[in-house]
Short mmCIF file of C-alpha atoms and ligand atoms in Angstrom, two decimals:
data_model
loop_
_atom_site.label_atom_id
_atom_site.label_comp_id
_atom_site.label_asym_id
_atom_site.label_seq_id
_atom_site.Cartn_x
_atom_site.Cartn_y
_atom_site.Cartn_z
CA MET A 19 54.01 8.26 38.28
CA GLU A 20 50.32 8.56 38.98
CA GLU A 21 48.34 6.00 37.18
CA LYS A 22 45.51 7.80 35.13
CA VAL A 23 42.19 6.21 35.88
CA LYS A 24 39.60 6.68 33.13
CA LYS A 25 36.67 8.19 35.22
CA LYS A 26 33.22 7.07 34.77
CA ASP A 27 30.22 9.06 33.38
CA ILE A 28 28.34 9.68 36.28
CA ARG A 29 24.99 9.96 34.41
CA ALA A 30 25.47 6.05 33.32
CA LEU A 31 24.63 5.24 36.98
CA THR A 32 21.04 4.71 37.98
CA LEU A 33 19.83 6.29 40.97
CA ASP A 34 20.19 2.76 42.77
CA GLN A 35 23.79 2.73 41.82
CA LEU A 36 24.29 6.10 42.99
CA ARG A 37 22.64 5.48 46.25
CA GLU A 38 24.66 2.46 46.72
CA PHE A 39 28.02 4.59 45.96
CA PHE A 40 27.41 6.62 48.73
CA VAL A 41 26.90 4.04 51.22
CA ASN A 42 29.81 2.31 50.06
CA ASN A 43 31.81 5.20 50.72
CA GLY A 44 30.34 5.68 54.33
CA ASP A 45 27.80 8.46 53.41
CA LYS A 46 23.92 8.10 53.56
CA ALA A 47 22.22 6.78 50.47
CA PHE A 48 19.90 9.99 50.56
CA ARG A 49 22.88 11.68 49.12
CA GLY A 50 22.61 9.74 46.24
CA ASN A 51 18.96 11.09 45.71
CA GLN A 52 20.30 14.73 46.07
CA VAL A 53 23.29 14.34 43.31
CA TYR A 54 20.67 12.59 41.09
CA GLU A 55 18.53 15.57 41.20
CA TRP A 56 21.43 17.91 40.38
CA LEU A 57 22.36 15.82 37.59
CA TRP A 58 19.00 15.17 35.80
CA GLN A 59 16.28 17.94 37.07
CA LYS A 60 18.88 21.04 37.25
CA SER A 61 21.17 19.91 34.47
CA ALA A 62 24.42 20.34 36.57
CA HIS A 63 27.41 20.85 34.30
CA THR A 64 29.87 20.44 37.16
CA PHE A 65 29.99 19.06 40.51
CA ASP A 66 30.94 22.23 41.93
CA VAL A 67 27.54 23.75 41.32
CA MET A 68 25.75 21.29 43.71
CA THR A 69 25.47 23.81 46.89
CA ASN A 70 23.71 21.67 49.30
CA ILE A 71 26.46 19.01 49.08
CA SER A 72 29.95 19.19 51.16
CA LYS A 73 33.10 20.22 49.51
CA GLU A 74 34.46 16.97 50.80
CA THR A 75 31.50 14.83 48.98
CA ARG A 76 32.04 16.97 45.82
CA ASP A 77 35.77 16.04 45.77
CA LEU A 78 35.02 12.58 46.14
CA LEU A 79 32.71 12.85 43.27
CA THR A 80 35.16 14.74 41.04
CA SER A 81 37.91 12.19 41.71
CA ASN A 82 35.54 9.22 40.66
CA PHE A 83 33.25 10.60 37.83
CA VAL A 84 33.02 12.99 35.10
CA ILE A 85 29.62 14.75 33.78
CA ASN A 86 29.84 14.54 30.07
CA HIS A 87 27.67 17.10 29.48
CA ILE A 88 26.93 18.62 25.88
CA LYS A 89 27.82 21.71 24.76
CA VAL A 90 25.80 23.68 22.23
CA ASP A 91 28.59 25.32 20.10
CA GLN A 92 26.62 27.14 17.45
CA ILE A 93 23.30 28.34 17.39
CA GLN A 94 21.48 29.04 13.70
CA ARG A 95 18.55 31.00 13.37
CA SER A 96 16.39 30.52 10.11
CA SER A 97 13.58 33.45 8.96
CA ASP A 98 10.99 31.20 9.66
CA GLY A 99 12.03 30.77 13.32
CA THR A 100 13.50 27.73 13.31
CA ILE A 101 16.72 27.10 15.16
CA LYS A 102 19.50 24.46 14.81
CA ASN A 103 22.01 23.62 17.27
CA ALA A 104 25.47 22.24 16.50
CA VAL A 105 26.17 20.27 19.56
CA ARG A 106 29.74 19.30 20.66
CA LEU A 107 30.13 16.13 22.45
CA HIS A 108 33.00 15.38 25.37
CA ASP A 109 34.89 13.66 22.68
CA ASP A 110 34.61 16.41 20.17
CA LEU A 111 32.42 15.06 17.94
CA VAL A 112 29.29 17.06 16.67
CA VAL A 113 25.74 16.26 15.82
CA GLU A 114 22.75 18.52 15.60
CA SER A 115 19.44 19.09 16.79
CA VAL A 116 16.44 21.53 15.86
CA LEU A 117 14.04 23.53 17.34
CA ILE A 118 10.95 23.75 15.12
CA PRO A 119 8.26 26.49 16.24
CA THR A 120 4.66 26.60 15.03
CA LYS A 121 1.97 29.06 16.71
CA SER A 122 1.08 26.81 19.67
CA ARG A 123 4.07 24.29 19.68
CA THR A 124 7.69 23.86 19.85
CA THR A 125 8.92 20.62 18.68
CA ALA A 126 12.66 19.50 19.46
CA CYS A 127 14.13 17.13 16.41
CA VAL A 128 16.97 15.31 18.26
CA SER A 129 19.59 12.99 17.03
CA SER A 130 20.22 9.68 17.99
CA GLN A 131 23.66 8.82 16.55
CA VAL A 132 26.64 10.34 15.20
CA GLY A 133 26.42 9.67 11.69
CA CYS A 134 24.29 7.07 10.34
CA SER A 135 24.85 3.61 9.25
CA LEU A 136 21.82 3.43 6.74
CA ASP A 137 22.41 4.52 3.19
CA CYS A 138 19.41 6.33 2.08
CA LYS A 139 20.28 7.97 -1.17
CA PHE A 140 18.36 11.17 -0.81
CA CYS A 141 19.63 11.92 3.02
CA ALA A 142 22.91 13.94 3.66
CA THR A 143 23.46 12.19 6.99
CA SER A 144 23.80 8.87 5.30
CA ARG A 145 27.44 10.44 3.72
CA LEU A 146 28.78 10.63 7.07
CA LYS A 147 30.18 7.46 8.54
CA ARG A 148 28.45 6.32 11.71
CA MET A 149 31.14 7.33 14.09
CA ARG A 150 28.84 6.07 17.48
CA ASN A 151 25.79 6.11 19.39
CA LEU A 152 24.73 8.57 21.76
CA ASN A 153 24.52 7.92 25.06
CA PRO A 154 21.02 8.36 27.02
CA ASP A 155 22.19 11.63 28.69
CA GLU A 156 23.61 13.15 25.49
CA ILE A 157 19.97 12.75 23.65
CA TYR A 158 18.51 13.88 27.31
CA ASP A 159 20.77 17.00 27.14
CA GLN A 160 19.52 17.79 23.41
CA VAL A 161 16.15 18.03 24.72
CA VAL A 162 16.56 20.09 27.93
CA ALA A 163 18.85 22.65 25.41
CA ILE A 164 15.95 23.31 23.24
CA ASP A 165 13.34 23.36 26.01
CA ASN A 166 15.63 26.06 27.55
CA GLU A 167 15.64 27.93 24.00
CA SER A 168 11.80 27.45 23.69
CA ARG A 169 11.55 29.29 27.19
CA LEU A 170 13.94 31.94 26.28
CA TYR A 171 12.91 32.57 22.71
CA PHE A 172 8.95 31.65 22.68
CA ASP A 173 8.15 31.89 26.32
CA ARG A 174 6.87 28.58 26.60
CA PRO A 175 8.30 25.06 27.16
CA LEU A 176 8.95 22.49 24.86
CA SER A 177 5.64 20.72 23.67
CA ASN A 178 7.00 17.85 21.56
CA ILE A 179 9.90 15.78 20.45
CA VAL A 180 10.73 13.82 17.36
CA PHE A 181 13.66 11.54 16.79
CA MET A 182 14.22 12.49 13.13
CA GLY A 183 17.61 14.25 13.86
CA MET A 184 21.01 12.46 12.59
CA GLY A 185 21.27 8.66 12.94
CA GLU A 186 18.46 5.55 13.03
CA PRO A 187 17.19 5.56 16.59
CA LEU A 188 16.35 1.88 16.39
CA MET A 189 19.98 1.24 15.82
CA ASN A 190 20.55 2.43 19.14
CA TYR A 191 17.59 0.76 20.59
CA ASN A 192 18.67 0.67 24.37
CA ASN A 193 20.13 4.44 24.74
CA VAL A 194 17.09 5.89 22.70
CA LEU A 195 14.90 4.29 25.14
CA LYS A 196 16.77 4.80 28.24
CA ALA A 197 16.71 8.47 27.24
CA ILE A 198 12.98 8.53 26.90
CA ASP A 199 12.44 6.88 30.14
CA LYS A 200 14.38 10.03 31.59
CA ILE A 201 12.34 12.40 29.52
CA THR A 202 9.06 11.04 30.83
CA SER A 203 9.86 10.47 34.14
CA PRO A 204 9.15 12.86 36.98
CA GLU A 205 12.87 12.87 37.98
CA GLY A 206 13.64 14.13 34.39
CA LEU A 207 11.32 16.42 32.37
CA GLY A 208 8.19 14.63 33.17
CA MET A 209 6.91 14.81 29.57
CA SER A 210 3.98 12.72 28.24
CA PRO A 211 4.93 9.80 25.85
CA LYS A 212 2.20 10.57 23.73
CA ARG A 213 4.12 13.93 22.78
CA ILE A 214 7.33 11.92 21.75
CA THR A 215 7.54 10.43 17.96
CA VAL A 216 10.41 8.01 16.99
CA SER A 217 11.19 7.86 13.47
CA THR A 218 12.51 4.85 11.76
CA SER A 219 13.51 3.88 8.14
CA GLY A 220 12.17 0.49 9.22
CA VAL A 221 13.92 -2.08 11.40
CA PRO A 222 11.47 -4.79 11.77
CA LYS A 223 13.19 -6.89 14.47
CA MET A 224 13.36 -3.79 16.84
CA ILE A 225 9.89 -2.39 15.88
CA LYS A 226 8.58 -5.99 17.31
CA LYS A 227 10.97 -5.35 20.46
CA MET A 228 9.51 -2.10 20.81
CA ALA A 229 6.07 -3.34 20.75
CA ASP A 230 6.75 -6.07 22.97
CA GLU A 231 7.76 -3.48 25.52
CA GLU A 232 4.25 -1.93 24.86
CA VAL A 233 6.12 1.73 24.82
CA LYS A 234 3.53 4.61 25.02
CA PHE A 235 5.22 7.03 22.48
CA ASN A 236 4.44 7.30 18.76
CA LEU A 237 6.02 5.49 15.63
CA ALA A 238 6.79 7.09 12.59
CA VAL A 239 8.11 5.03 9.52
CA SER A 240 10.23 6.34 6.86
CA LEU A 241 8.49 4.46 3.81
CA HIS A 242 9.11 6.86 0.80
CA SER A 243 7.84 3.80 -1.42
CA ALA A 244 5.42 0.77 -1.15
CA ILE A 245 7.11 -1.16 -3.75
CA ASP A 246 10.26 -3.40 -3.09
CA GLU A 247 12.43 -2.74 -5.86
CA ILE A 248 11.97 0.96 -5.85
CA ARG A 249 12.37 1.07 -2.02
CA THR A 250 15.72 -0.95 -2.50
CA SER A 251 16.75 1.56 -5.16
CA ILE A 252 16.61 4.55 -3.01
CA MET A 253 16.98 2.87 0.45
CA PRO A 254 19.57 -0.21 -0.41
CA PHE A 255 18.94 -1.78 3.47
CA ASN A 256 15.67 -2.53 2.25
CA ALA A 257 17.03 -5.56 0.32
CA THR A 258 17.63 -7.57 3.86
CA MET A 259 14.78 -5.89 5.64
CA ASN A 260 11.96 -5.89 2.95
CA LEU A 261 8.27 -4.58 2.88
CA ALA A 262 7.08 -7.81 4.02
CA ASP A 263 9.24 -8.10 6.91
CA LEU A 264 8.27 -4.17 7.96
CA ARG A 265 4.53 -4.93 7.34
CA GLU A 266 4.34 -7.71 9.60
CA ALA A 267 6.50 -5.97 12.28
CA LEU A 268 3.94 -3.11 11.83
CA GLN A 269 1.09 -5.26 12.34
CA TYR A 270 2.40 -6.76 15.39
CA TRP A 271 3.21 -3.12 16.62
CA TYR A 272 -0.53 -2.29 16.18
CA SER A 273 -1.71 -5.22 17.75
CA LYS A 274 0.08 -4.70 20.97
CA THR A 275 -0.03 -0.95 21.15
CA LYS A 276 -2.89 0.08 19.49
CA ASN A 277 -0.99 2.97 18.42
CA ARG A 278 -1.59 4.41 14.67
CA ILE A 279 1.48 4.43 12.46
CA THR A 280 2.48 7.75 10.79
CA TYR A 281 4.35 7.03 7.22
CA GLU A 282 6.70 9.59 6.00
CA TYR A 283 6.51 9.88 2.34
CA VAL A 284 8.82 12.00 -0.27
CA VAL A 285 7.41 11.99 -3.76
CA TRP A 286 10.23 12.36 -6.17
CA LYS A 287 9.93 13.02 -9.83
CA GLY A 288 10.64 9.87 -12.08
CA ILE A 289 10.85 7.59 -9.06
CA ASN A 290 7.44 6.99 -7.15
CA ASP A 291 5.09 9.78 -9.02
CA SER A 292 2.93 7.46 -10.61
CA GLN A 293 -0.56 6.09 -9.77
CA LYS A 294 1.01 2.56 -9.27
CA ASP A 295 3.07 4.02 -6.65
CA ALA A 296 0.06 5.78 -4.89
CA ASP A 297 -1.97 2.57 -5.03
CA ALA A 298 0.65 0.66 -3.68
CA LEU A 299 1.17 2.91 -0.71
CA VAL A 300 -2.73 2.73 -0.08
CA GLN A 301 -2.25 -1.16 -0.09
CA PHE A 302 0.36 -0.74 2.40
CA CYS A 303 -1.70 1.20 4.49
CA ARG A 304 -4.45 -0.98 4.74
CA PHE A 305 -2.31 -3.71 6.86
CA ALA A 306 -2.21 -1.54 10.14
CA PRO A 307 -4.40 1.90 11.13
CA SER A 308 -2.16 4.55 9.94
CA LYS A 309 -1.75 7.81 8.34
CA VAL A 310 0.47 9.35 5.79
CA ASN A 311 2.55 12.52 5.80
CA LEU A 312 3.76 13.54 2.56
CA ILE A 313 6.93 15.78 3.19
CA GLU A 314 8.89 17.90 0.77
CA TYR A 315 11.90 17.33 -0.47
CA ASN A 316 14.97 19.11 1.00
CA PRO A 317 17.62 18.76 -2.02
CA ILE A 318 20.92 17.49 -0.73
CA ASP A 319 22.79 18.59 -3.91
CA ASP A 320 23.80 16.13 -6.40
CA GLY A 321 20.24 16.47 -8.53
CA GLN A 322 19.38 12.75 -8.78
CA PHE A 323 16.51 13.36 -6.68
CA GLN A 324 13.79 16.02 -7.45
CA GLN A 325 10.40 17.01 -5.70
CA ALA A 326 7.55 16.01 -7.77
CA ASN A 327 5.10 18.24 -9.16
CA ASP A 328 1.90 19.49 -7.48
CA LYS A 329 0.10 17.49 -9.80
CA ALA A 330 1.67 14.31 -8.17
CA ILE A 331 1.27 15.42 -5.08
CA GLU A 332 -2.25 16.08 -5.60
CA MET A 333 -2.76 12.65 -7.19
CA TYR A 334 -1.39 11.02 -4.16
CA VAL A 335 -4.02 13.02 -1.99
CA ALA A 336 -6.64 12.30 -3.83
CA THR A 337 -5.86 8.54 -3.80
CA LEU A 338 -5.23 8.24 -0.21
CA GLU A 339 -8.40 10.22 0.58
CA ARG A 340 -10.45 8.32 -1.53
CA LYS A 341 -9.76 5.41 0.34
CA GLY A 342 -10.24 7.09 3.54
CA ILE A 343 -6.78 7.28 4.69
CA THR A 344 -5.75 10.53 6.42
CA VAL A 345 -2.92 12.39 4.67
CA THR A 346 -1.17 15.63 5.12
CA VAL A 347 1.17 17.75 2.99
CA ARG A 348 3.95 19.10 5.30
CA ARG A 349 6.04 21.92 4.17
CA SER A 350 9.85 22.07 5.07
CA ARG A 351 10.91 24.33 7.98
CA GLY A 352 14.46 25.76 8.50
CA LYS A 353 15.78 25.06 5.16
CA ASP A 354 17.84 28.34 4.47
CA ILE A 355 19.86 27.04 7.29
CA ASP A 356 20.26 23.50 6.25
CA ALA A 357 18.10 22.31 9.33
CA ALA A 358 15.07 20.63 7.32
CA CYS A 359 14.81 16.56 7.43
CA GLY A 360 17.57 14.98 5.61
CA GLN A 361 19.90 17.99 5.49
CA LEU A 362 21.55 17.57 8.86
CA ALA A 363 25.25 16.80 7.83
CA ASN A 364 27.56 19.12 9.96
CA LYS A 365 28.10 21.89 7.37
CA ILE A 366 28.71 24.58 9.78
N1 LIG B 50 16.58 7.22 10.21
C1 LIG B 50 15.42 7.97 10.91
C2 LIG B 50 15.32 9.46 11.32
C3 LIG B 50 16.10 10.21 10.65
S1 LIG B 50 15.43 10.84 9.03
C4 LIG B 50 14.36 7.43 9.72
O1 LIG B 50 14.84 7.17 8.69
O2 LIG B 50 13.46 7.95 9.87
C5 LIG B 50 14.03 11.74 9.32
C6 LIG B 50 13.25 12.07 8.33
O3 LIG B 50 13.60 12.61 6.99
C7 LIG B 50 12.89 10.72 7.76
O4 LIG B 50 11.53 10.48 7.36
C8 LIG B 50 13.52 10.63 6.35
O5 LIG B 50 13.24 9.78 5.50
C9 LIG B 50 13.46 12.13 5.92
N2 LIG B 50 14.36 12.66 5.10
C10 LIG B 50 15.60 12.30 4.77
N3 LIG B 50 16.28 12.94 3.94
C11 LIG B 50 15.56 13.90 3.31
C12 LIG B 50 15.41 14.96 2.53
N4 LIG B 50 16.60 15.17 1.76
N5 LIG B 50 14.53 15.49 2.29
C13 LIG B 50 13.01 15.41 3.01
N6 LIG B 50 13.02 14.35 3.96
C14 LIG B 50 14.07 13.61 4.31
#
């Protein structure tokens, strides 16, 4: 009986490894460059489309490798133009990514994990068990899919990327960084890292590691409270990765990258809507140059969390502005299709 060999995902290979594969198989190293271009720049889904490569070589590839390309299973469009993709992976798991259009920009919000291992009480994704990390090519493919949609529906390429979909990007550190490398490299999409934002719930060790690598993309931190007791009650992992550790990591980040930090912050009724909460946020912002995005809460059914009233938001804005801290109030997009922050939970 023929032994079934598990074929390798060809996009896990670097360009050098691919060149070496061809040399080892009696071909020219240059063949590796041709195939690499098909895989990354031309987003080939099969070996058969690689028309400048002989049938024999394509057969060699087919017998050794697979291309684990994602498949956009379902597209939902919101009345505000937001598009949500349900993305099927090669092992039939599903993640979501979102295209957010504004007048001048198209932003892709991409997932980094299937589910999430963190337990933020207000986030729909936290209710899904973390199944696995996404591979770099699966992250890259989500971006390419949204770039194509942006060209198709809005007649312009993708302009920005935020890692604010499902999962905690810093818990899938290596693959997220590899994906960003590919997105920013000329052999990939050639996008500027300045247009990419990685959003983390705050994993101090990984923030420091990123700082050491002097990455060029932006960092956003989902803070939601600058008081340990309150933060731990809504983001339980804060018990072990507390605000003092986070603060130290962020100071280190700034010292290395000189890149201002964005804090994502939702104000909830009765949880963090008092003057004391706003004052604590101001204190926290003092440790490193930063700005605050006050984001609207997107309800996820159980009623435990409610968006604070406008007066509380105004109090936050006034408190921050008085201390010279830049603050923006963000409206949600794509709520009618469950595509807004924290609503991604494969409810299709
Ligand atoms: N794990 C990463 C990225 C995913 S969450 C992180 O925590 O940053 C993306 C953003 O949506 C975060 O700022 C998160 O705090 C916020 N968010 C989660 N649930 C939300 C909800 N129900 N309403 C509004 N924002 C939410």
